[in-house]
Amino acid sequence: MLSSSVPPSISRYTFSSRRRWLWALLLTVLLHILLFSWGSRQFKAPAPVNRPDHAIMATIVPLPPVEKPVLLPQAPKPKPDTQARPKATPKPRPAPAPAVEVPDTPIRETVTPLDDNGPAGPPATSTAAADAATNPATAATPPVAQADATPPAGKHYQTNPPPSAELKYDVEALQKGQNYHGSGKITWQTDGGSYTINGEAGALFITVLDFKSEGEINDFGVAPVTYTQKRFRKPATQTTFHRERNAIVFSSSPNSYPRSGGEQDRASVVWQLASIGRGDSKQFSPGAVIDLFVAGPLDAETWRMQVIGQEKISVGGDDLDTWHVIRVPQAGSHEQRLDIWLAPQQEWYPVKLRFTETDGDYLDMALSKMKRLNTAAAN
């Protein structure tokens, strides 16, 4: 008779087999967890670049607004002679002679003396209006009182330009959330009577900014004659400080400003500040203000340079005592903020520069190497 019970050996085999499957399942889950954890570390997407905190803790004293620049009047463009000539006035037809009645008395001949002097001439104002109508150029001539708009002569500072040198910088830039690193160089050359500044800054083998300033050294200090600037993917511009015309003009803008002395461009302004510091260090004190009229590639305005104070910073592995000077644009302006660190122990050379845009993007230049150059004529 067959028994329905399962043999003990088969029961033990089934339990052992289930236990092995359970361990295999647990081991598989564990391996999947480890594999997922390792893969997430190896293949996870890079975290977005956070803007590093480059805030500068400085006390900026409220100051009165700077003077507004005075634009020179632009010469009116000659208008083409499109005015239609006045049509000839048709001559009035003579009225029909009235019928002459024959008088009863005989006609006597009368003689009326002619007036050789002719009719009285028109008033002087009418003559002037007629001249203006026939000669538009005369009417467009600005009055002599326009010369009163020229500002007074620029302010003199005691200056002593630094000796010639080549400065190399480490460049760090933040643009649209991406960090870039590169290098830059500024070459300052002067023979005491003239100067040249050649500068460039680049990142990832691309020259982001290229500029040149050249001019003379006079009683005002650094006095530019021409300033050329070339930005990446933008055409070059030139700003000219005309000596003969006493005007500042731009190759890419119709604006024009009077030149009275002491004006700077965006490259020379840094070296003018260094010249002021070397001329008399007492001109630098916490809270001091230096107003300079600065011309860029398209326009010009007064830059209020405020001395924040003395700071110790680390550049190129060295700790340097510097004067921190800033230029904060007026409210509502889209201009850059400029921070300059000048080192008195290093001939007041700019050992650090930072250009900050209104959206937070910046270009930071920190001195990495410096080489003194022989005093020679500026090229």
mmCIF file of C-alpha atoms in Angstrom, residues 131-324:
data_model
loop_
_atom_site.group_PDB
_atom_site.id
_atom_site.type_symbol
_atom_site.label_atom_id
_atom_site.label_comp_id
_atom_site.label_asym_id
_atom_site.label_seq_id
_atom_site.Cartn_x
_atom_site.Cartn_y
_atom_site.Cartn_z
ATOM 1 C CA ASP A 131 20.379 136.961 -46.197
ATOM 2 C CA ALA A 132 19.535 133.989 -43.956
ATOM 3 C CA ALA A 133 17.022 132.746 -46.491
ATOM 4 C CA THR A 134 19.539 132.956 -49.350
ATOM 5 C CA ASN A 135 22.512 131.626 -47.295
ATOM 6 C CA PRO A 136 21.476 128.843 -44.830
ATOM 7 C CA ALA A 137 25.089 128.321 -43.678
ATOM 8 C CA THR A 138 25.146 131.786 -42.223
ATOM 9 C CA ALA A 139 21.941 131.165 -40.293
ATOM 10 C CA ALA A 140 23.307 127.861 -38.832
ATOM 11 C CA THR A 141 26.412 129.491 -37.350
ATOM 12 C CA PRO A 142 26.232 129.026 -33.539
ATOM 13 C CA PRO A 143 26.349 132.158 -31.453
ATOM 14 C CA VAL A 144 29.561 133.237 -29.805
ATOM 15 C CA ALA A 145 28.065 132.550 -26.362
ATOM 16 C CA GLN A 146 28.361 128.796 -27.053
ATOM 17 C CA ALA A 147 32.051 129.008 -26.101
ATOM 18 C CA ASP A 148 30.981 129.588 -22.513
ATOM 19 C CA ALA A 149 29.975 125.890 -22.298
ATOM 20 C CA THR A 150 33.660 124.863 -22.210
ATOM 21 C CA PRO A 151 34.472 123.590 -18.694
ATOM 22 C CA PRO A 152 37.285 125.124 -16.680
ATOM 23 C CA ALA A 153 40.787 123.681 -16.824
ATOM 24 C CA GLY A 154 41.291 120.278 -15.245
ATOM 25 C CA LYS A 155 42.609 119.817 -11.737
ATOM 26 C CA HIS A 156 46.337 119.460 -11.240
ATOM 27 C CA TYR A 157 47.760 116.707 -9.022
ATOM 28 C CA GLN A 158 51.348 116.273 -7.978
ATOM 29 C CA THR A 159 52.485 113.360 -10.146
ATOM 30 C CA ASN A 160 55.549 111.190 -10.731
ATOM 31 C CA PRO A 161 54.984 108.370 -13.249
ATOM 32 C CA PRO A 162 56.433 104.958 -12.312
ATOM 33 C CA PRO A 163 59.403 103.520 -14.228
ATOM 34 C CA SER A 164 58.935 101.243 -17.211
ATOM 35 C CA ALA A 165 57.917 97.659 -16.468
ATOM 36 C CA GLU A 166 56.247 94.579 -17.890
ATOM 37 C CA LEU A 167 53.571 93.103 -15.639
ATOM 38 C CA LYS A 168 52.141 89.613 -16.162
ATOM 39 C CA TYR A 169 48.891 88.539 -14.543
ATOM 40 C CA ASP A 170 46.912 85.414 -13.785
ATOM 41 C CA VAL A 171 43.416 85.925 -15.148
ATOM 42 C CA GLU A 172 40.240 84.462 -13.712
ATOM 43 C CA ALA A 173 36.905 85.247 -15.312
ATOM 44 C CA LEU A 174 33.289 84.381 -14.678
ATOM 45 C CA GLN A 175 30.933 84.682 -17.631
ATOM 46 C CA LYS A 176 27.387 83.340 -17.778
ATOM 47 C CA GLY A 177 28.005 80.882 -14.966
ATOM 48 C CA GLN A 178 31.235 79.460 -16.398
ATOM 49 C CA ASN A 179 34.681 79.914 -14.862
ATOM 50 C CA TYR A 180 37.643 80.599 -17.137
ATOM 51 C CA HIS A 181 41.343 80.884 -16.426
ATOM 52 C CA GLY A 182 44.008 82.543 -18.510
ATOM 53 C CA SER A 183 46.777 85.100 -18.472
ATOM 54 C CA GLY A 184 47.277 88.779 -19.172
ATOM 55 C CA LYS A 185 50.029 91.303 -19.638
ATOM 56 C CA ILE A 186 50.417 95.069 -19.346
ATOM 57 C CA THR A 187 53.541 96.791 -20.619
ATOM 58 C CA TRP A 188 54.173 100.324 -19.382
ATOM 59 C CA GLN A 189 56.983 102.259 -21.068
ATOM 60 C CA THR A 190 58.007 105.876 -20.554
ATOM 61 C CA ASP A 191 61.041 108.072 -21.103
ATOM 62 C CA GLY A 192 59.717 110.905 -18.926
ATOM 63 C CA GLY A 193 58.269 112.822 -21.869
ATOM 64 C CA SER A 194 56.057 110.252 -23.559
ATOM 65 C CA TYR A 195 54.535 106.870 -22.756
ATOM 66 C CA THR A 196 52.879 103.802 -24.234
ATOM 67 C CA ILE A 197 50.630 101.200 -22.602
ATOM 68 C CA ASN A 198 50.063 97.843 -24.288
ATOM 69 C CA GLY A 199 47.717 95.401 -22.601
ATOM 70 C CA GLU A 200 45.907 92.166 -23.256
ATOM 71 C CA ALA A 201 43.907 89.585 -21.329
ATOM 72 C CA GLY A 202 42.878 86.157 -22.553
ATOM 73 C CA ALA A 203 41.350 82.862 -21.517
ATOM 74 C CA LEU A 204 41.326 79.461 -23.233
ATOM 75 C CA PHE A 205 43.747 80.703 -25.931
ATOM 76 C CA ILE A 206 41.338 83.528 -26.811
ATOM 77 C CA THR A 207 42.264 87.186 -26.410
ATOM 78 C CA VAL A 208 39.279 88.690 -24.623
ATOM 79 C CA LEU A 209 40.597 92.261 -24.475
ATOM 80 C CA ASP A 210 43.406 94.041 -26.321
ATOM 81 C CA PHE A 211 44.150 97.739 -25.782
ATOM 82 C CA LYS A 212 46.792 100.380 -26.374
ATOM 83 C CA SER A 213 47.222 103.910 -25.067
ATOM 84 C CA GLU A 214 49.924 106.360 -26.030
ATOM 85 C CA GLY A 215 50.571 109.988 -25.270
ATOM 86 C CA GLU A 216 52.809 112.340 -23.342
ATOM 87 C CA ILE A 217 53.817 113.184 -19.800
ATOM 88 C CA ASN A 218 53.043 116.818 -18.966
ATOM 89 C CA ASP A 219 52.056 119.031 -16.016
ATOM 90 C CA PHE A 220 48.847 117.044 -15.530
ATOM 91 C CA GLY A 221 50.731 113.744 -15.445
ATOM 92 C CA VAL A 222 49.756 111.016 -17.900
ATOM 93 C CA ALA A 223 48.135 112.711 -20.904
ATOM 94 C CA PRO A 224 46.807 110.330 -23.591
ATOM 95 C CA VAL A 225 46.694 111.208 -27.274
ATOM 96 C CA THR A 226 45.122 108.032 -28.711
ATOM 97 C CA TYR A 227 43.417 105.023 -27.151
ATOM 98 C CA THR A 228 42.668 101.870 -29.147
ATOM 99 C CA GLN A 229 40.537 99.009 -27.828
ATOM 100 C CA LYS A 230 39.635 95.636 -29.343
ATOM 101 C CA ARG A 231 37.238 93.239 -27.651
ATOM 102 C CA PHE A 232 36.605 89.650 -28.675
ATOM 103 C CA ARG A 233 34.332 89.470 -31.718
ATOM 104 C CA LYS A 234 33.970 93.248 -31.851
ATOM 105 C CA PRO A 235 35.641 95.758 -34.186
ATOM 106 C CA ALA A 236 38.476 97.900 -32.916
ATOM 107 C CA THR A 237 37.699 101.450 -31.791
ATOM 108 C CA GLN A 238 39.917 104.493 -31.429
ATOM 109 C CA THR A 239 39.538 107.519 -29.166
ATOM 110 C CA THR A 240 41.555 110.621 -30.034
ATOM 111 C CA PHE A 241 42.463 113.531 -27.753
ATOM 112 C CA HIS A 242 42.970 116.331 -30.284
ATOM 113 C CA ARG A 243 45.461 118.956 -29.153
ATOM 114 C CA GLU A 244 44.772 121.405 -31.969
ATOM 115 C CA ARG A 245 40.978 121.233 -31.708
ATOM 116 C CA ASN A 246 40.925 120.814 -27.898
ATOM 117 C CA ALA A 247 38.361 118.066 -28.338
ATOM 118 C CA ILE A 248 37.947 114.357 -27.584
ATOM 119 C CA VAL A 249 36.458 112.443 -30.524
ATOM 120 C CA PHE A 250 35.550 108.796 -31.145
ATOM 121 C CA SER A 251 35.863 106.645 -34.258
ATOM 122 C CA SER A 252 32.638 104.747 -33.492
ATOM 123 C CA SER A 253 30.516 107.522 -32.008
ATOM 124 C CA PRO A 254 29.455 111.042 -33.039
ATOM 125 C CA ASN A 255 30.003 112.325 -29.493
ATOM 126 C CA SER A 256 32.626 114.976 -28.841
ATOM 127 C CA TYR A 257 33.833 116.515 -25.579
ATOM 128 C CA PRO A 258 35.999 119.529 -24.793
ATOM 129 C CA ARG A 259 39.571 118.868 -23.757
ATOM 130 C CA SER A 260 40.867 121.128 -20.999
ATOM 131 C CA GLY A 261 43.660 119.011 -19.480
ATOM 132 C CA GLY A 262 43.854 116.031 -17.148
ATOM 133 C CA GLU A 263 41.564 113.752 -19.188
ATOM 134 C CA GLN A 264 42.315 110.017 -19.239
ATOM 135 C CA ASP A 265 41.360 106.892 -21.146
ATOM 136 C CA ARG A 266 40.453 103.517 -19.658
ATOM 137 C CA ALA A 267 44.039 102.274 -19.776
ATOM 138 C CA SER A 268 45.889 105.414 -18.679
ATOM 139 C CA VAL A 269 43.625 106.117 -15.679
ATOM 140 C CA VAL A 270 45.296 103.310 -13.689
ATOM 141 C CA TRP A 271 48.761 104.715 -14.341
ATOM 142 C CA GLN A 272 47.622 108.245 -13.590
ATOM 143 C CA LEU A 273 46.530 107.016 -10.144
ATOM 144 C CA ALA A 274 49.924 105.359 -9.687
ATOM 145 C CA SER A 275 51.587 108.642 -10.726
ATOM 146 C CA ILE A 276 49.520 110.573 -8.181
ATOM 147 C CA GLY A 277 50.514 108.149 -5.428
ATOM 148 C CA ARG A 278 54.203 108.393 -6.327
ATOM 149 C CA GLY A 279 53.966 112.171 -6.637
ATOM 150 C CA ASP A 280 52.776 112.590 -3.055
ATOM 151 C CA SER A 281 51.483 109.677 -0.998
ATOM 152 C CA LYS A 282 49.570 112.137 1.185
ATOM 153 C CA GLN A 283 47.111 112.460 -1.703
ATOM 154 C CA PHE A 284 45.974 108.947 -0.734
ATOM 155 C CA SER A 285 44.054 108.632 2.505
ATOM 156 C CA PRO A 286 40.994 106.582 3.526
ATOM 157 C CA GLY A 287 37.924 108.250 2.072
ATOM 158 C CA ALA A 288 39.864 110.517 -0.298
ATOM 159 C CA VAL A 289 38.225 111.180 -3.676
ATOM 160 C CA ILE A 290 39.963 111.709 -7.011
ATOM 161 C CA ASP A 291 37.707 112.788 -9.889
ATOM 162 C CA LEU A 292 39.094 112.085 -13.372
ATOM 163 C CA PHE A 293 37.388 112.618 -16.715
ATOM 164 C CA VAL A 294 37.773 109.281 -18.525
ATOM 165 C CA ALA A 295 37.046 108.536 -22.177
ATOM 166 C CA GLY A 296 36.138 105.051 -23.363
ATOM 167 C CA PRO A 297 35.544 103.648 -26.850
ATOM 168 C CA LEU A 298 32.219 105.453 -27.389
ATOM 169 C CA ASP A 299 31.680 108.036 -24.671
ATOM 170 C CA ALA A 300 33.268 109.835 -21.727
ATOM 171 C CA GLU A 301 32.287 110.751 -18.193
ATOM 172 C CA THR A 302 33.756 111.726 -14.845
ATOM 173 C CA TRP A 303 35.023 108.747 -12.880
ATOM 174 C CA ARG A 304 34.911 109.207 -9.138
ATOM 175 C CA MET A 305 37.819 107.191 -7.735
ATOM 176 C CA GLN A 306 37.390 106.625 -4.010
ATOM 177 C CA VAL A 307 40.267 105.507 -1.808
ATOM 178 C CA ILE A 308 38.991 102.719 0.448
ATOM 179 C CA GLY A 309 42.147 102.344 2.510
ATOM 180 C CA GLN A 310 45.248 100.222 2.954
ATOM 181 C CA GLU A 311 44.925 96.444 2.577
ATOM 182 C CA LYS A 312 47.330 93.521 2.730
ATOM 183 C CA ILE A 313 46.708 91.087 -0.113
ATOM 184 C CA SER A 314 48.452 87.977 -1.401
ATOM 185 C CA VAL A 315 49.498 87.970 -5.062
ATOM 186 C CA GLY A 316 51.961 85.625 -6.700
ATOM 187 C CA GLY A 317 52.691 84.009 -3.341
ATOM 188 C CA ASP A 318 53.769 87.319 -1.764
ATOM 189 C CA ASP A 319 51.955 89.422 0.810
ATOM 190 C CA LEU A 320 51.864 93.058 -0.269
ATOM 191 C CA ASP A 321 50.672 96.238 1.405
ATOM 192 C CA THR A 322 48.408 98.034 -1.048
ATOM 193 C CA TRP A 323 46.061 100.965 -1.421
ATOM 194 C CA HIS A 324 42.615 99.837 -2.517
#
